[in-house]
Short mmCIF file of C-alpha atoms and ligand atoms in Angstrom, two decimals:
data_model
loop_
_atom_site.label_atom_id
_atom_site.label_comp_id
_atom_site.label_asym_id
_atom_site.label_seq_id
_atom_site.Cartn_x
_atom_site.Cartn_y
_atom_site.Cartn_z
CA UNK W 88 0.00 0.00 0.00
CA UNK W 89 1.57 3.31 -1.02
CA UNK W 90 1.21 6.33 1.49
CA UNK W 91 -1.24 8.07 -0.46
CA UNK W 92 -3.32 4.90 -0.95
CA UNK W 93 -3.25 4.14 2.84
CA UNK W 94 -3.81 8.29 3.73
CA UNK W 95 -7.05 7.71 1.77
CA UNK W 96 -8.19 4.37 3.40
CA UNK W 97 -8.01 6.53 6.90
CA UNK W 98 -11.38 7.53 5.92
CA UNK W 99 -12.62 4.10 4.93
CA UNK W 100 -14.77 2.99 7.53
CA UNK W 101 -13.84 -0.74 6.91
CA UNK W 102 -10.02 0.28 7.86
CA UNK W 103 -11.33 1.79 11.55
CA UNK W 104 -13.70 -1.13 11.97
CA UNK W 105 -10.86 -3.10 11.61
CA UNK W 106 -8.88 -0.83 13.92
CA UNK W 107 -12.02 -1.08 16.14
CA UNK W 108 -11.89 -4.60 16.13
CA UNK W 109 -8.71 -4.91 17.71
CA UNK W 110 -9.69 -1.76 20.40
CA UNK W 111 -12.94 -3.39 21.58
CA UNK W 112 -11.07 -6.89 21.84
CA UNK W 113 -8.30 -5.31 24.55
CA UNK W 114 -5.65 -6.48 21.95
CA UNK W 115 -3.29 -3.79 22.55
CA UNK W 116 -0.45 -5.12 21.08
CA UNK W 117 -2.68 -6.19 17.62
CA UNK W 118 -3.86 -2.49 17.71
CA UNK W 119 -0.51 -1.10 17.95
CA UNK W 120 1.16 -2.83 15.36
CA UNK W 121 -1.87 -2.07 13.16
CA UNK W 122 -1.21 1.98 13.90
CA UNK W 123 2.53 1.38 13.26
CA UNK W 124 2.30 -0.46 10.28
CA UNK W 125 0.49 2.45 8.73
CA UNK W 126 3.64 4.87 10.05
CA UNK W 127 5.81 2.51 8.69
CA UNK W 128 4.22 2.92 5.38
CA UNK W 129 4.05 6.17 5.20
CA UNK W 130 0.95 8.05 6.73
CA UNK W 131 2.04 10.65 8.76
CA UNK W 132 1.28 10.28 12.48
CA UNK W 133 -1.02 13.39 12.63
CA UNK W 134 -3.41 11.57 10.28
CA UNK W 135 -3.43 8.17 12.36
CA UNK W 136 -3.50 9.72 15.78
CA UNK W 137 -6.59 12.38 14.46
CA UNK W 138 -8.47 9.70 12.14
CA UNK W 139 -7.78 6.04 13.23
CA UNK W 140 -7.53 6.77 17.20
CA UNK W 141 -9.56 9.62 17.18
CA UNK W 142 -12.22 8.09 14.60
CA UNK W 143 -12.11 4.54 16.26
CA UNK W 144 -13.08 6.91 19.99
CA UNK W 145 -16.23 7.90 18.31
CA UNK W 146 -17.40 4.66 17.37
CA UNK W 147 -16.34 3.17 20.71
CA UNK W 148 -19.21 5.99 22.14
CA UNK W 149 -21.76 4.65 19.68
CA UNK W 150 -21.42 1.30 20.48
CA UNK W 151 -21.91 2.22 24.43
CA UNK W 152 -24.85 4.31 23.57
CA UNK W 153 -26.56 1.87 21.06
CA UNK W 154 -25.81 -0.37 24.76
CA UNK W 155 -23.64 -2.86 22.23
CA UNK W 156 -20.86 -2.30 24.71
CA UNK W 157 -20.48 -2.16 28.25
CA UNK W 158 -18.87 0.74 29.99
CA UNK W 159 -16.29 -1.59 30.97
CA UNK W 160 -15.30 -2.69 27.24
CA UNK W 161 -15.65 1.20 26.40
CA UNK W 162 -13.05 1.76 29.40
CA UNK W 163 -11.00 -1.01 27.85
CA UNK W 164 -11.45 0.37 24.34
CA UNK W 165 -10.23 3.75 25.90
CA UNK W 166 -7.06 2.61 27.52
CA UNK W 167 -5.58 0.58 24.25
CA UNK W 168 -6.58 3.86 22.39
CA UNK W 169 -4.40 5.71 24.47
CA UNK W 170 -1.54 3.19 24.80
CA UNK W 171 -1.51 3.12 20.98
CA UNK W 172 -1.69 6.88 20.77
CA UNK W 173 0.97 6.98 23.40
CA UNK W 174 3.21 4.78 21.31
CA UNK W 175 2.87 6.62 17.86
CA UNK W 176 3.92 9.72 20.31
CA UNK W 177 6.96 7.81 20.96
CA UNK W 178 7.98 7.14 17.88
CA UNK W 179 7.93 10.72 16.34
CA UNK W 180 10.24 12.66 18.47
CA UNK W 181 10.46 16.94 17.94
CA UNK W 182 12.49 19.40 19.05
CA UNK W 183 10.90 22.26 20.64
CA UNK W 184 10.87 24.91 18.04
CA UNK W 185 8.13 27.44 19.57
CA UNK W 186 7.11 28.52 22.65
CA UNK W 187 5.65 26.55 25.73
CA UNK W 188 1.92 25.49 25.93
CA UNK W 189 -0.02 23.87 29.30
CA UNK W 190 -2.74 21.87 27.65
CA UNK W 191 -5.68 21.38 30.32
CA UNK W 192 -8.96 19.23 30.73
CA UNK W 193 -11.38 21.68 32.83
CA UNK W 194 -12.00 20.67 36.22
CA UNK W 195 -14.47 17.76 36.51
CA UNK W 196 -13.69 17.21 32.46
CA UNK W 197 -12.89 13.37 32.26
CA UNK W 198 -12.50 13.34 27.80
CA UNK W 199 -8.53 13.44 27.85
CA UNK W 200 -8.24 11.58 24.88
CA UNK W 201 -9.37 14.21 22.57
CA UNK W 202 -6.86 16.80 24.57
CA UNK W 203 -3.84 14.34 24.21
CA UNK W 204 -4.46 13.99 20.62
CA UNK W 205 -4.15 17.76 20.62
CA UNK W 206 -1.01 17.67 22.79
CA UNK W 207 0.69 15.32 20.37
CA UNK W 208 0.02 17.29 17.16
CA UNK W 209 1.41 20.85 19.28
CA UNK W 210 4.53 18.55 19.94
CA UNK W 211 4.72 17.21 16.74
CA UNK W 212 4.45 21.08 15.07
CA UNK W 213 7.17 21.83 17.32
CA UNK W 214 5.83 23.63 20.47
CA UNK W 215 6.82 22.31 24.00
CA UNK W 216 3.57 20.79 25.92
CA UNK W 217 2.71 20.59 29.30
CA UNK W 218 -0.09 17.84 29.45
CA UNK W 219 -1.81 18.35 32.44
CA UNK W 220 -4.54 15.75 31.46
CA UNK W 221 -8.23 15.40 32.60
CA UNK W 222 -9.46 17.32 35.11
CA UNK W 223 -7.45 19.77 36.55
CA UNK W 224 -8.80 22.26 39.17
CA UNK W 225 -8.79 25.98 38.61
CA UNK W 226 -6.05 26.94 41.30
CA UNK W 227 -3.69 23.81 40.33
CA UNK W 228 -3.81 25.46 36.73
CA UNK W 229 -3.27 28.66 37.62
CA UNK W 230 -0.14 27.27 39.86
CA UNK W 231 1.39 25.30 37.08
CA UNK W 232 1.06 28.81 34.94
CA UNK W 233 2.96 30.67 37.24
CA UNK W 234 5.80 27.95 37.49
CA UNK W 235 6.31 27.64 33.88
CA UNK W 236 5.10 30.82 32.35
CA UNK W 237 3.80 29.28 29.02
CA UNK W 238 2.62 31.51 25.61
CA UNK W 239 -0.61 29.55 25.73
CA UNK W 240 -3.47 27.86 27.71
CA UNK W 241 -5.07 25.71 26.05
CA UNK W 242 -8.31 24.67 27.71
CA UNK W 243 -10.67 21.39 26.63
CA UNK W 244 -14.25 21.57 27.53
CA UNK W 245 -15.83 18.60 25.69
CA UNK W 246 -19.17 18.19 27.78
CA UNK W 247 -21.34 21.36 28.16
CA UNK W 248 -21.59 20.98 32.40
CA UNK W 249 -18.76 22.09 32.53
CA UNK W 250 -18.68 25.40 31.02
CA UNK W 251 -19.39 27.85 34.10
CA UNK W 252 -15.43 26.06 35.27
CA UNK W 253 -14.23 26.60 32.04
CA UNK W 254 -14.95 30.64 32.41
CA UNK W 255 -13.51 30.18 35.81
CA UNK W 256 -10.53 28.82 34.25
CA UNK W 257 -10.14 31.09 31.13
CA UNK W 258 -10.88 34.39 33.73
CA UNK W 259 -8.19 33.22 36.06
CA UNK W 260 -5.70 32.78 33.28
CA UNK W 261 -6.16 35.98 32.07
CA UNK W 262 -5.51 37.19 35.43
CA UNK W 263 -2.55 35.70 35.08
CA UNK W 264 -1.70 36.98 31.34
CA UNK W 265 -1.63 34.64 29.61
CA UNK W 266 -4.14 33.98 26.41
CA UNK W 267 -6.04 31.16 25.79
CA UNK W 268 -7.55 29.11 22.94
CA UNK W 269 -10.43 27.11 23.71
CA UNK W 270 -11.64 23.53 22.00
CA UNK W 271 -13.65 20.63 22.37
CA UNK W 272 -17.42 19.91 21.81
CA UNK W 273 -18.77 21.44 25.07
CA UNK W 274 -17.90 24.26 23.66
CA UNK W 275 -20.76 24.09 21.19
CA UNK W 276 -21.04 23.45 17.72
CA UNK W 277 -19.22 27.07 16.55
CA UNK W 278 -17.11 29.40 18.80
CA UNK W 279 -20.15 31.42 20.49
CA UNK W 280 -19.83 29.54 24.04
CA UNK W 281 -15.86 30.06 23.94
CA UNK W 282 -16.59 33.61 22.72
CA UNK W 283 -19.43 34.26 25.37
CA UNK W 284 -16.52 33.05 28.04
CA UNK W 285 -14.16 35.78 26.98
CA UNK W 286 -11.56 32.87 25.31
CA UNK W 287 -9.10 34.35 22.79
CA UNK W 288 -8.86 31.64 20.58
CA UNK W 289 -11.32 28.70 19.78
CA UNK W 290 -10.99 25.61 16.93
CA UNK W 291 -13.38 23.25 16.42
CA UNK W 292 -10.00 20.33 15.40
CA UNK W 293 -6.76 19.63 16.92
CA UNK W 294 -5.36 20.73 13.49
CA UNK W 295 -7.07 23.92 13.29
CA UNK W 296 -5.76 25.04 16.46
CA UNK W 297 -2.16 23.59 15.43
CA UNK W 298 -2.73 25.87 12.59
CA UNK W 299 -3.75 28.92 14.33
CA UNK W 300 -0.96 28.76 17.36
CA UNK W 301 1.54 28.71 14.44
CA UNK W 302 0.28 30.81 12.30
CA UNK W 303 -1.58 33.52 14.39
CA UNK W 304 -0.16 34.08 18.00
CA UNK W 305 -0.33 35.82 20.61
CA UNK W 306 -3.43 36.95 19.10
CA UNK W 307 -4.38 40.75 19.48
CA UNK W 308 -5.83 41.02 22.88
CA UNK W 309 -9.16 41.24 23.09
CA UNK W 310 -11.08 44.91 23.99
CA UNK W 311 -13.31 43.49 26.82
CA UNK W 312 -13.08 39.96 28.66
CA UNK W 313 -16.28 39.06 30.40
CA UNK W 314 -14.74 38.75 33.66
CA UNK W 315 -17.78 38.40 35.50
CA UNK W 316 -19.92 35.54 37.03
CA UNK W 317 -22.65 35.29 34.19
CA UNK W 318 -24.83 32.65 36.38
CA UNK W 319 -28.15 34.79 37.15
CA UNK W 320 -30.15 33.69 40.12
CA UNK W 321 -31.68 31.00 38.59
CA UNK W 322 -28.49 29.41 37.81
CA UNK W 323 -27.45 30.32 41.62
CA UNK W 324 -30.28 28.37 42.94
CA UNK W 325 -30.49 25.16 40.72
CA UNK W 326 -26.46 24.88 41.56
CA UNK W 327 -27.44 25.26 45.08
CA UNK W 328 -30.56 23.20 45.47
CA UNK W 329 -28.99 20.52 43.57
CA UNK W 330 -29.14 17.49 46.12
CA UNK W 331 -32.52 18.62 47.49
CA UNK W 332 -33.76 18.90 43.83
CA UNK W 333 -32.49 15.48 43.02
CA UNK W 334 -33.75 14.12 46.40
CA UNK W 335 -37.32 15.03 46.32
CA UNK W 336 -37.90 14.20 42.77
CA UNK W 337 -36.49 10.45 43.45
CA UNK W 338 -38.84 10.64 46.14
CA UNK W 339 -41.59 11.48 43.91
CA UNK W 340 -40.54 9.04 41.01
CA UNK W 341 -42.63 6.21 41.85
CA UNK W 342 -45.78 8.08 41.64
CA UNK W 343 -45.34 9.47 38.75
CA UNK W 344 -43.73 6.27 37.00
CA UNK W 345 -45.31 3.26 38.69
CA UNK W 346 -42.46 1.15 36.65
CA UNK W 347 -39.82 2.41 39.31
CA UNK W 348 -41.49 0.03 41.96
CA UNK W 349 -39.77 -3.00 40.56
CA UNK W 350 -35.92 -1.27 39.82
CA UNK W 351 -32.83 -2.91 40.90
CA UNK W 352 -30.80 -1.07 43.18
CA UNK W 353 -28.59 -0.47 40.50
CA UNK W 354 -31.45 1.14 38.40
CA UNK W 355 -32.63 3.12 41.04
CA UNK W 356 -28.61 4.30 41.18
CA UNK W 357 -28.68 5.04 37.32
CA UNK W 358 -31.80 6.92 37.81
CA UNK W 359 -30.43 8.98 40.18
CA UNK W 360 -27.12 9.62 38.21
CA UNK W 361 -29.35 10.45 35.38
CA UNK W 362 -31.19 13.46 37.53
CA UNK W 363 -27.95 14.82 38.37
CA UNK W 364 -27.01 15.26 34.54
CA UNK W 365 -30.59 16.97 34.10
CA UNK W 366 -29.60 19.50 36.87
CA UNK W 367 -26.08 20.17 35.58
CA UNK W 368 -27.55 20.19 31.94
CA UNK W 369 -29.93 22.72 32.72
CA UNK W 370 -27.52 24.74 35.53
CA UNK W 371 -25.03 24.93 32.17
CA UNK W 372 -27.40 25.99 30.01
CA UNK W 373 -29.14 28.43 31.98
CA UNK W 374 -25.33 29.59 32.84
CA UNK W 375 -25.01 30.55 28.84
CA UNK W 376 -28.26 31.27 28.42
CA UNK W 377 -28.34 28.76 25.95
CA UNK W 378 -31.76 26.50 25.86
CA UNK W 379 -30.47 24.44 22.92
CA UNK W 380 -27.96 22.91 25.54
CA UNK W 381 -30.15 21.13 27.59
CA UNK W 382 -32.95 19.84 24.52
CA UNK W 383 -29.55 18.20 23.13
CA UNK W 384 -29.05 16.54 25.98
CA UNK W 385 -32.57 15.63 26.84
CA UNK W 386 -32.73 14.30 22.69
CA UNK W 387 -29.19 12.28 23.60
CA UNK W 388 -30.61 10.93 27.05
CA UNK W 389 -33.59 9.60 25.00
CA UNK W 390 -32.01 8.03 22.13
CA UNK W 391 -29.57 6.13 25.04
CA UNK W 392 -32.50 5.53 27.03
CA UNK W 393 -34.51 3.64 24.32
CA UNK W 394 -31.57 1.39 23.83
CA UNK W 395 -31.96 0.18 26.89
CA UNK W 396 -35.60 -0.29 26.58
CA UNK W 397 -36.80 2.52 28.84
CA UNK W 398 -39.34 4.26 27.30
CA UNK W 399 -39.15 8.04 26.67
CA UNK W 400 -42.07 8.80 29.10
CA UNK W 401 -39.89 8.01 31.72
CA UNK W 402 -37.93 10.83 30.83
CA UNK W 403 -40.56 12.90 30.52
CA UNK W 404 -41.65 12.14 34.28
CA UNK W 405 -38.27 12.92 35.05
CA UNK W 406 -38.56 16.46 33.48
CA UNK W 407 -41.89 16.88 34.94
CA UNK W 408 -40.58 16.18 38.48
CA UNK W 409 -37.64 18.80 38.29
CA UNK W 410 -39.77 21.58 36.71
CA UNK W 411 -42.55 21.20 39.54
CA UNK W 412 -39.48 22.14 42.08
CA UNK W 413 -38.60 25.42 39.67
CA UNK W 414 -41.83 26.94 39.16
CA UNK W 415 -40.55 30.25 39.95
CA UNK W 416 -37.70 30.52 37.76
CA UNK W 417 -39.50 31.05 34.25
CA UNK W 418 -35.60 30.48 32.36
CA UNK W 419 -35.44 27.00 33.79
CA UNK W 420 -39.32 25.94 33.28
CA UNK W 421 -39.54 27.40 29.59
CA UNK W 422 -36.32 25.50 28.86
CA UNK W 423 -37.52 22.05 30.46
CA UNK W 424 -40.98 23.04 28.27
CA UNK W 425 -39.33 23.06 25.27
CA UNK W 426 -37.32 19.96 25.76
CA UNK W 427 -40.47 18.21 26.99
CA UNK W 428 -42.16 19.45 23.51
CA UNK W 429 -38.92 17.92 22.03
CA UNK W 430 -39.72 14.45 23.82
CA UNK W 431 -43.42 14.90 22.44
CA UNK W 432 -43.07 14.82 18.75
CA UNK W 433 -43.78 11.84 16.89
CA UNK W 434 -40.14 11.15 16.11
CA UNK W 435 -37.63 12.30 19.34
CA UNK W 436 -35.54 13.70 17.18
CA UNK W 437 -32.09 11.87 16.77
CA UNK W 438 -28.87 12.23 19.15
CA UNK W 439 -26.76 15.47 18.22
CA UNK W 440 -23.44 13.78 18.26
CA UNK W 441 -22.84 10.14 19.89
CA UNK W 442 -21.63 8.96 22.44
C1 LIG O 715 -15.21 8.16 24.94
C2 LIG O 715 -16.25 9.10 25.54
C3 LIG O 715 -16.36 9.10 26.92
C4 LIG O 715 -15.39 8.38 27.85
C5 LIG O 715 -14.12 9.28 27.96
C6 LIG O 715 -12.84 8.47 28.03
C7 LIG O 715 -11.60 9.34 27.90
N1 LIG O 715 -10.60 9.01 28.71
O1 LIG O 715 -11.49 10.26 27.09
C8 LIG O 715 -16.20 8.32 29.19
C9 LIG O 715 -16.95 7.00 29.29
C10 LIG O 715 -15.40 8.52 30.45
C11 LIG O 715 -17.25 9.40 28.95
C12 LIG O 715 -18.01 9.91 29.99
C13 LIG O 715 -19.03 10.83 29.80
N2 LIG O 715 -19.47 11.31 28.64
CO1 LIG O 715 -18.61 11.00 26.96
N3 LIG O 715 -18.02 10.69 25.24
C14 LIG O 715 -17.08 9.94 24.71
C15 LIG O 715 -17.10 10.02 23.17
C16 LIG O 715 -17.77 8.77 22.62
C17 LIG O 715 -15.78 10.11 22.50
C18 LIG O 715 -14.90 11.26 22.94
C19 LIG O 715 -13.66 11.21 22.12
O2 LIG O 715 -12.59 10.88 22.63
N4 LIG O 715 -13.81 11.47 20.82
C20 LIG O 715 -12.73 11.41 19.87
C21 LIG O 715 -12.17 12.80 19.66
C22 LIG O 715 -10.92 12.72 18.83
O3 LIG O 715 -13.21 13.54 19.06
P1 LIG O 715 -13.29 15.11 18.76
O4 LIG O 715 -14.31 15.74 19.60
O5 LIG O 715 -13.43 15.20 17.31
O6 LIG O 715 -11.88 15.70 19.22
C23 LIG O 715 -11.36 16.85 18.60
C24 LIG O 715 -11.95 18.16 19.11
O7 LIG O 715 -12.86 17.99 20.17
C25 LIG O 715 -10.76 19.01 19.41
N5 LIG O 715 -10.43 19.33 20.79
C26 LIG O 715 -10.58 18.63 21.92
N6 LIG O 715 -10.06 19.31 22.97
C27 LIG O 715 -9.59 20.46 22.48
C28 LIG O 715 -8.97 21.54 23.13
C29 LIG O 715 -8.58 22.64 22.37
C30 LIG O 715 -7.90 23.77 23.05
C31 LIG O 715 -8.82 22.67 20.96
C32 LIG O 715 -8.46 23.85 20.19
C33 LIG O 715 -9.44 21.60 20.33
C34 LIG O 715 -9.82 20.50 21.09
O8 LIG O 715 -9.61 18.29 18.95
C35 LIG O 715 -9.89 16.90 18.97
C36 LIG O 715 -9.01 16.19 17.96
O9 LIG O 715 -9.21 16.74 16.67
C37 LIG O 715 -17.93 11.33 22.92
C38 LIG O 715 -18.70 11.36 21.61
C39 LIG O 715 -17.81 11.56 20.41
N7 LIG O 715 -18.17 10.93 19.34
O10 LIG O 715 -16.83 12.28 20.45
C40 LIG O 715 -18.81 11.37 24.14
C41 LIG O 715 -19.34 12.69 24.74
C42 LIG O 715 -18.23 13.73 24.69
N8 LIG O 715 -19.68 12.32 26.11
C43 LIG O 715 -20.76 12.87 26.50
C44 LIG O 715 -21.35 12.65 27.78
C45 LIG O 715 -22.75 13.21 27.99
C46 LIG O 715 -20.67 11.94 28.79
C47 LIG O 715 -21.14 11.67 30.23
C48 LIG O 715 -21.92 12.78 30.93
C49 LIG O 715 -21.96 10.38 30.12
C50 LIG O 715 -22.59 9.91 31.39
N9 LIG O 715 -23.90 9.77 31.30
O11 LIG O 715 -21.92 9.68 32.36
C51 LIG O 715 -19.81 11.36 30.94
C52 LIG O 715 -19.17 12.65 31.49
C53 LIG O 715 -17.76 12.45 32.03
C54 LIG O 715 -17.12 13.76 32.38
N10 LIG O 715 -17.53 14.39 33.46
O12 LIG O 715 -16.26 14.23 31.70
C55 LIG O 715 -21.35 13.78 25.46
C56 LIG O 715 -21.15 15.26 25.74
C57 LIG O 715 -22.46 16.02 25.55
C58 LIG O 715 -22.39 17.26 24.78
N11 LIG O 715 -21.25 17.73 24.25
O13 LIG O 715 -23.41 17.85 24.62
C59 LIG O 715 -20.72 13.26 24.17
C60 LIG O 715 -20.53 14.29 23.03
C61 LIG O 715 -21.65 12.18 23.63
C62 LIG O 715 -23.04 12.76 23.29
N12 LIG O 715 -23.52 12.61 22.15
O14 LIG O 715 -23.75 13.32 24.03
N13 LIG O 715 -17.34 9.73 27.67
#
C-alpha cells in the first residue's frame, strides 16, 4: 500500500472497523502494530493519531450508547486507544521549536483523549507541551502557569456541564496573562460559548488550532473579557438546590412512574445519576443562556434511554418532576418546556453527536 493509498483508506470505515476490532477486543499489542504499520508505510502520524484513534473513539461511544458495549469494554477500548496513541507519540520525536503550551482538561472534564491527541500534534508542530490531562482544578492550573510561564493555555471543555469552570478557568488565566484558545465539543457546535466566556482563541479540530498557534499568535488582545460571574439567580439556585432537587424528585418518582417500583438497586442508582445530569444540563445551560444545551441533551438521554428499553415517558416524568421544584424561575421551566415538547413529537428527534 503506497502512502497516499493508505492516507485515503483513513477515511474508509472498513479500515477503523478493523482498527475497532482490535480496540474493543483489549488487543493492545494487535492495535498497535496495526497503527505502526500504517507509520511505517508512510501516513504521517497526525493523520493516524486524528483519524484512526480519534475516529475509532467515536465509534467506541456509539457502540456504548446503542448499549452494544459495556462501559467496561468502552473503558478497555479507551485505555488501548491511548496506549496506541501513546506509542505513535513515541515514535515521532520533535524538538521544541516554539514557545511553551499547558494543555488542560477543565475541572471535573474526564475526555482526555481528545486533549492528548491535541497535545501530540502541538509537539509534533514543534511547540513544547505541558499535558496536564483530565481534570485539573482551577487553582492547580493557575499554579502550574505561574511555574512555567507558558505563551498559551489551552483549555478542553468537551461536555457542556462544565462550562461555568471553564470561564472560571479562562478568567483566572487571564488574570494571570496569559491567552487562551479554547476547543472541544462542550464548547458548542461554533465558537459562540468560547466567545461568550471571553476565550481568545477557539478551533473546532486539533489541526485547526495547530494551525492557528503557528500561524496567528499571541493573538491581538481582546477589547473586553467578560470577567464576570454570568450565572443569574436561577443558575445560583439550581447549583445550590442541587441534592434537594435530586432528592425530592427520586422521592416522587414512583408516583409518577409506577415502573420504578420494581428497579434494581442499580437502576434506582442510574436513575439517580441520570437526575444529576438533568440539573447540571440545565444549571449549564441556563449559565449561557443557551436553551439548545439542555434539549440536546434531553434528545441524547432519550435516544440512550430507548436502547436500553426505557421508554421516553420516563424521561418525561423525570422532566416533569424537576420543573414542579422550579416553578418560579420562568428560564429553567420554559427550557424544560421546550425539551419536553422535544420528547413529544412523533419522532424524538435523533442524538446530536454520539456517544
Ligand atoms: C469516549 C467518551 C467518553 C469516555 C471518555 C474516556 C476518555 N478518557 O477520554 C467516558 C466514558 C469517560 C465518557 C463519559 C461521559 N461522557 Co462521553 N463521550 C465519549 C465520546 C464517545 C468520545 C470522545 C472522544 O474521545 N472522541 C474522539 C475525539 C478525537 O473527538 P473530537 O471531539 O473530534 O476531538 C477533537 C476536538 O474535540 C478538538 N479538541 C478537543 N479538545 C480540544 C482543546 C482545544 C484547546 C482545541 C483547540 C481543540 C480541542 O480536537 C480533537 C481532535 O481533533 C464522545 C462522543 C464523540 N463521538 O466524540 C462522548 C461525549 C463527549 N460524552 C458525553 C457525555 C454526555 C458523557 C457523560 C456525561 C456520560 C454519562 N452519562 O456519564 C460522561 C461525562 C464524564 C465527564 N464528566 O467528563 C457527550 C457530551 C455532551 C455534549 N457535548 O453535549 C458526548 C458528546 C456524547 C453525546 N452525544 O452526548 N465519555
Amino acid at each position: 500500500m503506497s502512502s497516499s493509498t493508505a492516507y485515503r483508506s483513513l477515511h474508509d470505515p472498513d479500515l477503523i472497523e478493523e482498527y475497532l476490532f482490535l480496540v474493543g477486543d483489549g488487543d493492545e499489542d494487535g492495535a498497535t502494530d496495526f497503527a505502526e504499520a500504517l507509520l511505517d508505510e508512510g501516513v504521517p502520524a497526525q493523520r493516524i493519531m486524528v483519524d484512526l484513534i480519534g475516529g475509532a473513539q467515536g465509534r467506541v461511544g456509539e457502540l456504548w450508547a446503542a448499549n452494544e458495549w459495556s462501559i467496561a469494554r468502552e473503558h478497555a477500548a479507551t485505555a488501548v486507544n491511548e496506549r496506541v496513541l501513546a506509542t505513535l507519540a513515541g515514535r515521532v520525536r520533535s524538538r521544541p521549536t516554539r514557545g511553551r503550551i499547558t494543555l488542560a482538561c477543565v475541572d471535573g472534564e474526564w475526555h482526555g483523549l481528545p486533549a492528548r491527541i491535541l497535545a501530540e500534534l502541538l509537539r509534533m508542530d514543534g511547540w513544547r507541551v505541558d499535558f496536564l490531562g483530565a481534570s485539573v482544578p482551577g487553582p492547580h492550573l493557575i499554579t502550574h502557569l505561574h511555574q512555567t510561564g507558558p505563551d498559551a493555555v489551552a483549555l478542553s471543555c468537551m461536555i457542556p456541564t462544565r462550562l461555568p469552570r471553564a470561564h472560571a478557568a479562562i478568567t483566572a488565566c487571564h488574570a494571570a496573562g496569559i491567552p487562551v484558545i479554547a476547543g472541544g465539543r462542550g464548547f458548542g457546535p461554533g465558537s459562540r460559548y468560547a466567545e461568550r466566556l471571553g476565550a481568545d482563541a477557539w478551533a473546532s479540530t486539533a489541526e485547526e488550532a495547530v494551525t492557528r498557534l503557528a500561524s496567528d499568535w499571541p493573538p491581538p488582545p481582546a477589547p473586553e473579557f467578560p470577567t464576570e460571574f454570568l450565572g443569574d439567580e436561577e443558575y445560583t439556585h439550581l447549583v445550590r438546590s442541587r441534592p434537594q432537587l435530586i432528592d425530592t424528585a427520586m422521592q416522587r418518582l414512583a408516583a409518577a412512574y409506577p415502573a420504578v417500583h420494581h428497579y434494581s438497586e442499580h437502576q434506582r442508582e442510574a436513575t439517580m445519576e441520570d437526575f444529576g445530569h438533568i440539573a447540571d444540563f440545565l444549571a449549564a445551560s441556563l449559565y449561557i443562556d443557551e436553551p439548545q444545551v439542555f434539549r440536546d441533551f434531553t434528545a441524547w438521554t432519550a435516544s440512550v434511554l430507548t436502547s436500553r428499553s426505557v421508554p421516553v415517558s420516563a424521561l418525561k416524568a423525570g422532566l416533569r418532576l424537576i420543573r414542579d421544584q422550579l416553578i418560579d424561575f420562568p428560564k429553567a421551566t420554559t427550557t424544560l418546556d421546550e425539551a419536553l415538547t422535544d420528547l413529544t413529537s412523533p419522532a424524538v428527534p435523533p442524538p446530536p453527536t454520539t456517544h
